[in-house]
Structure formats: C-alpha cells, structure tokens
Amino acid sequence: MEQKDVIIVDRQGITRIGMETLVGETKKASSVLFTESKSELVRLLSSHLEAVVILDYTLSDFISVDDLLNVGYRFSHVNWLLFSEELSYEFLRRLTSTSEAYSIVLKSSGLDEINIALAHVLRGERFICARVANQLLQAQKAPTDTVDHILTSTEKEILKEIAIGRTTKEIAANRNLSFHTIITHRKNIFRKLEVNNVHEATKYAMRAGLIDMAEYYI
C-alpha cells in the first residue's frame, strides 16, 4: 500500500506525541508533520495534496463545520481523521452527511479502536468509532419518541397524510371530518412540533419513521 504523508493538528502535546507513535507503528506513513493552526495546515496541504490529516477539531482554530468542510473541498484528495474529545450531534450529523472524507475517533476511545481508525484512514477508508455511531443513531431515533409523547394517534395519522402530499380537503374527505376540523388539527400539529410549514412537517415525519421515501412524493 502506498505510504501517506500525515499531518497532525493538535495543541495537546501528550496526544500529539502519542498519535505520532501510533502512526509510526503502522509503517504506512512516509512523513509526519505537525501544526497547530488552520493557516499553517492549509500551507502544508498545498504541497501535500494527498495527505492524511489527524485533527483535534475541538482545540483547533476552525470556526465552524462549514469552515472545516470548505478546506476539505479545496483539498479534495485529503483524508481526515478527527481525533477529539466530545463533539456535538449537530456537528457530527452535518459532517458525516456532507462528506465521506472525514473519519472520527474520540480521545476517550480505546487503543484498539484508535489503531483501527488509523488503519482505515491510511487506506483511504472511512471509519466512525462506536460511540459516535451510537450518538448519531440515538439522535435519529429521538423524533419517534417525541411524536409518541406529544401527538395524539389522530394527529400522527393526519401528520402522515400531510407528509405524503394529501391536501386538507382530501384528508377531511378521507376521515369524514370537516375542513375546519382538519385545519385545527394541522395548526395543533405544527405548534406541537414547532414547525412552520408542510416541508418542515414532512421532514419531521420522515425522521420519526411515520413515512418512508417510497411514500414521499411532494
């Protein structure tokens, strides 16, 4: 397998040294470089276009997930391993759903899992550690619990009909209810879910598992 240049971006000396040791043990790195700033990282990437970057995002000077993604887009042949403490769900969701270039392992992960992550990223493969994968999965399940707790059975059924594209008039006819009754249900559903329109309600219904893509035709 082709050896890779590795760039470690970490402001913690102990983890920087530890990661350098683990990278060296793989025998897959042609060089190991260090930096603590985004600007210096960009400079290094300009001359190492297919590098592997090991980044502690939490302590870095990247200002947002978009800031990180933009550097990734600029250097599209770079593979990234985020090696950080806790990362927020929204950050993880956005990063993992937007690009396949980013692998993630936590500093609290076990040594075996960190070594597996390194092996994957040095082969150009994506790796998401178990704790992050579970965090993403549990958050995806959460809307179902929310719907079950705050919507009545009738409201859930009407939300599903709204989400699959039926008009208020069609829903009223199907359920033998008045147009104004369905309008009231719809207002209550939007208020309880804290959404403002049909598109947002549909996305909520999909996340909650009330409909699947085969039913979605709006």
Short mmCIF file of C-alpha atoms in Angstrom, two decimals:
data_model
loop_
_atom_site.label_atom_id
_atom_site.label_comp_id
_atom_site.label_asym_id
_atom_site.label_seq_id
_atom_site.Cartn_x
_atom_site.Cartn_y
_atom_site.Cartn_z
CA MET A 1 0.00 0.00 0.00
CA GLU A 2 1.22 3.48 -0.87
CA GLN A 3 2.62 5.41 2.06
CA LYS A 4 0.98 8.67 3.06
CA ASP A 5 2.17 11.99 4.39
CA VAL A 6 0.46 12.52 7.76
CA ILE A 7 -0.24 15.94 9.25
CA ILE A 8 -1.15 16.06 12.93
CA VAL A 9 -3.07 19.15 14.04
CA ASP A 10 -3.24 19.02 17.83
CA ARG A 11 -2.41 21.57 20.52
CA GLN A 12 -2.10 18.95 23.27
CA GLY A 13 1.49 17.80 23.46
CA ILE A 14 0.81 14.44 25.07
CA THR A 15 -1.78 13.35 22.50
CA ARG A 16 0.35 14.72 19.67
CA ILE A 17 3.27 12.56 20.78
CA GLY A 18 1.01 9.58 21.35
CA MET A 19 -0.54 9.85 17.91
CA GLU A 20 2.89 10.23 16.30
CA THR A 21 3.92 6.98 17.97
CA LEU A 22 0.83 5.13 16.77
CA VAL A 23 1.24 6.45 13.23
CA GLY A 24 4.88 5.36 13.21
CA GLU A 25 3.93 1.85 14.31
CA THR A 26 1.70 1.44 11.25
CA LYS A 27 4.73 1.69 8.91
CA LYS A 28 2.35 3.37 6.44
CA ALA A 29 3.47 6.99 6.83
CA SER A 30 6.17 8.45 4.60
CA SER A 31 6.38 11.54 6.82
CA VAL A 32 4.71 13.00 9.91
CA LEU A 33 4.27 16.77 10.09
CA PHE A 34 2.84 18.94 12.85
CA THR A 35 0.94 22.19 13.09
CA GLU A 36 -1.42 23.94 15.49
CA SER A 37 -3.19 26.38 13.16
CA LYS A 38 -5.55 26.25 10.21
CA SER A 39 -3.45 28.67 8.16
CA GLU A 40 -0.33 26.53 8.57
CA LEU A 41 -2.34 23.39 7.78
CA VAL A 42 -3.55 24.95 4.53
CA ARG A 43 0.04 25.84 3.65
CA LEU A 44 1.17 22.26 4.29
CA LEU A 45 -1.72 20.80 2.31
CA SER A 46 -0.76 22.93 -0.68
CA SER A 47 2.38 20.80 -1.00
CA HIS A 48 0.93 17.52 0.33
CA LEU A 49 -2.24 17.17 -1.72
CA GLU A 50 -2.99 13.55 -0.76
CA ALA A 51 -2.09 13.73 2.91
CA VAL A 52 -3.92 12.26 5.87
CA VAL A 53 -4.83 14.95 8.40
CA ILE A 54 -5.34 13.97 12.04
CA LEU A 55 -7.19 16.89 13.59
CA ASP A 56 -8.28 17.78 17.09
CA TYR A 57 -11.20 19.92 15.95
CA THR A 58 -12.23 20.92 19.48
CA LEU A 59 -8.95 22.72 20.19
CA SER A 60 -8.36 23.96 16.64
CA ASP A 61 -8.99 27.42 15.23
CA PHE A 62 -11.57 26.20 12.73
CA ILE A 63 -14.59 28.36 13.48
CA SER A 64 -17.36 26.05 12.27
CA VAL A 65 -18.17 22.81 10.49
CA ASP A 66 -18.52 24.82 7.27
CA ASP A 67 -15.03 26.20 7.75
CA LEU A 68 -13.70 22.64 8.02
CA LEU A 69 -15.75 21.40 5.06
CA ASN A 70 -14.51 24.26 2.89
CA VAL A 71 -10.89 23.25 3.47
CA GLY A 72 -11.89 19.67 2.67
CA TYR A 73 -13.48 20.77 -0.61
CA ARG A 74 -10.37 22.74 -1.52
CA PHE A 75 -8.12 19.71 -0.93
CA SER A 76 -10.41 17.00 -2.21
CA HIS A 77 -7.85 14.17 -2.15
CA VAL A 78 -7.08 14.58 1.55
CA ASN A 79 -8.46 12.09 4.08
CA TRP A 80 -9.27 13.36 7.56
CA LEU A 81 -9.33 11.69 10.96
CA LEU A 82 -10.95 13.81 13.64
CA PHE A 83 -9.36 12.89 16.97
CA SER A 84 -11.10 14.98 19.61
CA GLU A 85 -12.98 14.99 22.87
CA GLU A 86 -16.77 15.30 22.77
CA LEU A 87 -18.31 16.62 19.54
CA SER A 88 -21.87 17.89 19.26
CA TYR A 89 -24.59 15.93 17.49
CA GLU A 90 -25.27 18.75 15.02
CA PHE A 91 -21.58 18.97 14.12
CA LEU A 92 -21.33 15.20 13.66
CA ARG A 93 -24.57 14.98 11.69
CA ARG A 94 -23.56 17.75 9.32
CA LEU A 95 -20.04 16.44 8.81
CA THR A 96 -20.94 12.79 8.25
CA SER A 97 -23.90 13.54 6.00
CA THR A 98 -22.00 16.02 3.82
CA SER A 99 -18.71 14.28 3.06
CA GLU A 100 -17.20 10.79 3.12
CA ALA A 101 -13.69 12.21 3.62
CA TYR A 102 -13.95 12.51 7.41
CA SER A 103 -13.34 9.67 9.84
CA ILE A 104 -13.95 10.15 13.55
CA VAL A 105 -12.49 8.61 16.69
CA LEU A 106 -12.56 10.09 20.18
CA LYS A 107 -9.64 10.65 22.53
CA SER A 108 -11.59 8.60 25.05
CA SER A 109 -11.75 5.64 22.64
CA GLY A 110 -9.77 2.51 23.41
CA LEU A 111 -6.33 1.98 21.92
CA ASP A 112 -7.55 -0.84 19.68
CA GLU A 113 -10.28 1.35 18.20
CA ILE A 114 -7.83 4.22 17.62
CA ASN A 115 -5.47 1.85 15.81
CA ILE A 116 -8.34 0.53 13.68
CA ALA A 117 -9.30 4.11 12.81
CA LEU A 118 -5.73 4.85 11.74
CA ALA A 119 -5.58 1.72 9.60
CA HIS A 120 -8.80 2.66 7.82
CA VAL A 121 -7.90 6.27 7.12
CA LEU A 122 -4.41 5.37 5.88
CA ARG A 123 -6.10 3.01 3.38
CA GLY A 124 -8.41 5.82 2.31
CA GLU A 125 -11.41 4.24 4.03
CA ARG A 126 -13.89 5.93 6.32
CA PHE A 127 -14.15 4.98 9.99
CA ILE A 128 -16.65 6.15 12.60
CA CYS A 129 -15.98 4.98 16.16
CA ALA A 130 -18.70 3.09 18.02
CA ARG A 131 -19.52 5.87 20.46
CA VAL A 132 -20.09 8.44 17.71
CA ALA A 133 -22.07 5.95 15.62
CA ASN A 134 -24.32 5.28 18.62
CA GLN A 135 -24.68 9.01 19.28
CA LEU A 136 -25.87 9.59 15.72
CA LEU A 137 -28.20 6.59 15.82
CA GLN A 138 -29.81 7.54 19.12
CA ALA A 139 -30.36 11.11 17.96
CA GLN A 140 -32.03 9.83 14.79
CA LYS A 141 -34.39 7.75 16.92
CA ALA A 142 -35.33 10.65 19.16
CA PRO A 143 -38.07 12.18 16.93
CA THR A 144 -40.11 8.97 17.21
CA ASP A 145 -40.16 9.29 20.99
CA THR A 146 -41.11 12.95 20.67
CA VAL A 147 -44.00 12.21 18.30
CA ASP A 148 -45.30 9.42 20.52
CA HIS A 149 -45.30 11.68 23.55
CA ILE A 150 -46.73 14.92 22.17
CA LEU A 151 -49.08 13.92 19.34
CA THR A 152 -52.34 12.01 19.69
CA SER A 153 -52.99 8.97 17.49
CA THR A 154 -55.27 11.06 15.28
CA GLU A 155 -52.66 13.80 14.96
CA LYS A 156 -50.00 11.26 13.97
CA GLU A 157 -52.29 9.85 11.28
CA ILE A 158 -53.03 13.33 9.95
CA LEU A 159 -49.32 14.24 10.01
CA LYS A 160 -48.62 11.18 7.87
CA GLU A 161 -51.31 12.19 5.38
CA ILE A 162 -49.93 15.73 5.23
CA ALA A 163 -46.43 14.36 4.68
CA ILE A 164 -47.42 12.09 1.78
CA GLY A 165 -48.93 15.03 -0.04
CA ARG A 166 -52.65 14.97 0.66
CA THR A 167 -54.43 18.31 0.79
CA THR A 168 -56.51 19.47 3.73
CA LYS A 169 -59.66 18.87 1.66
CA GLU A 170 -58.58 15.31 0.79
CA ILE A 171 -57.75 14.49 4.41
CA ALA A 172 -61.13 15.81 5.55
CA ALA A 173 -62.95 13.70 2.95
CA ASN A 174 -60.97 10.54 3.79
CA ARG A 175 -61.67 10.89 7.51
CA ASN A 176 -65.27 12.14 7.23
CA LEU A 177 -64.34 15.29 9.12
CA SER A 178 -64.94 18.93 8.31
CA PHE A 179 -62.37 21.03 6.51
CA HIS A 180 -62.12 23.32 9.55
CA THR A 181 -61.51 20.37 11.90
CA ILE A 182 -58.50 19.29 9.82
CA ILE A 183 -57.24 22.89 9.76
CA THR A 184 -57.39 22.91 13.57
CA HIS A 185 -55.55 19.56 13.79
CA ARG A 186 -52.93 20.86 11.38
CA LYS A 187 -52.34 24.01 13.41
CA ASN A 188 -52.01 21.95 16.60
CA ILE A 189 -49.55 19.55 14.96
CA PHE A 190 -47.36 22.38 13.68
CA ARG A 191 -47.44 24.09 17.07
CA LYS A 192 -46.54 20.93 18.99
CA LEU A 193 -43.70 20.00 16.62
CA GLU A 194 -42.50 23.62 16.43
CA VAL A 195 -42.55 23.61 12.62
CA ASN A 196 -43.81 26.34 10.32
CA ASN A 197 -44.77 24.67 7.06
CA VAL A 198 -45.57 21.40 5.28
CA HIS A 199 -41.95 20.87 4.20
CA GLU A 200 -40.68 21.02 7.79
CA ALA A 201 -43.52 18.78 8.98
CA THR A 202 -42.69 16.26 6.24
CA LYS A 203 -39.03 16.14 7.24
CA TYR A 204 -40.09 15.59 10.84
CA ALA A 205 -42.42 12.75 9.82
CA MET A 206 -39.64 11.10 7.83
CA ARG A 207 -37.16 11.33 10.73
CA ALA A 208 -39.80 9.89 13.05
CA GLY A 209 -40.38 6.94 10.73
CA LEU A 210 -44.02 7.78 10.02
CA ILE A 211 -43.35 7.64 6.27
CA ASP A 212 -40.57 6.35 4.05
CA MET A 213 -39.15 7.66 0.79
CA ALA A 214 -41.45 5.40 -1.24
CA GLU A 215 -44.45 7.28 0.14
CA TYR A 216 -42.92 10.73 -0.16
CA TYR A 217 -43.88 12.40 -3.38
CA ILE A 218 -44.28 16.09 -2.54
#
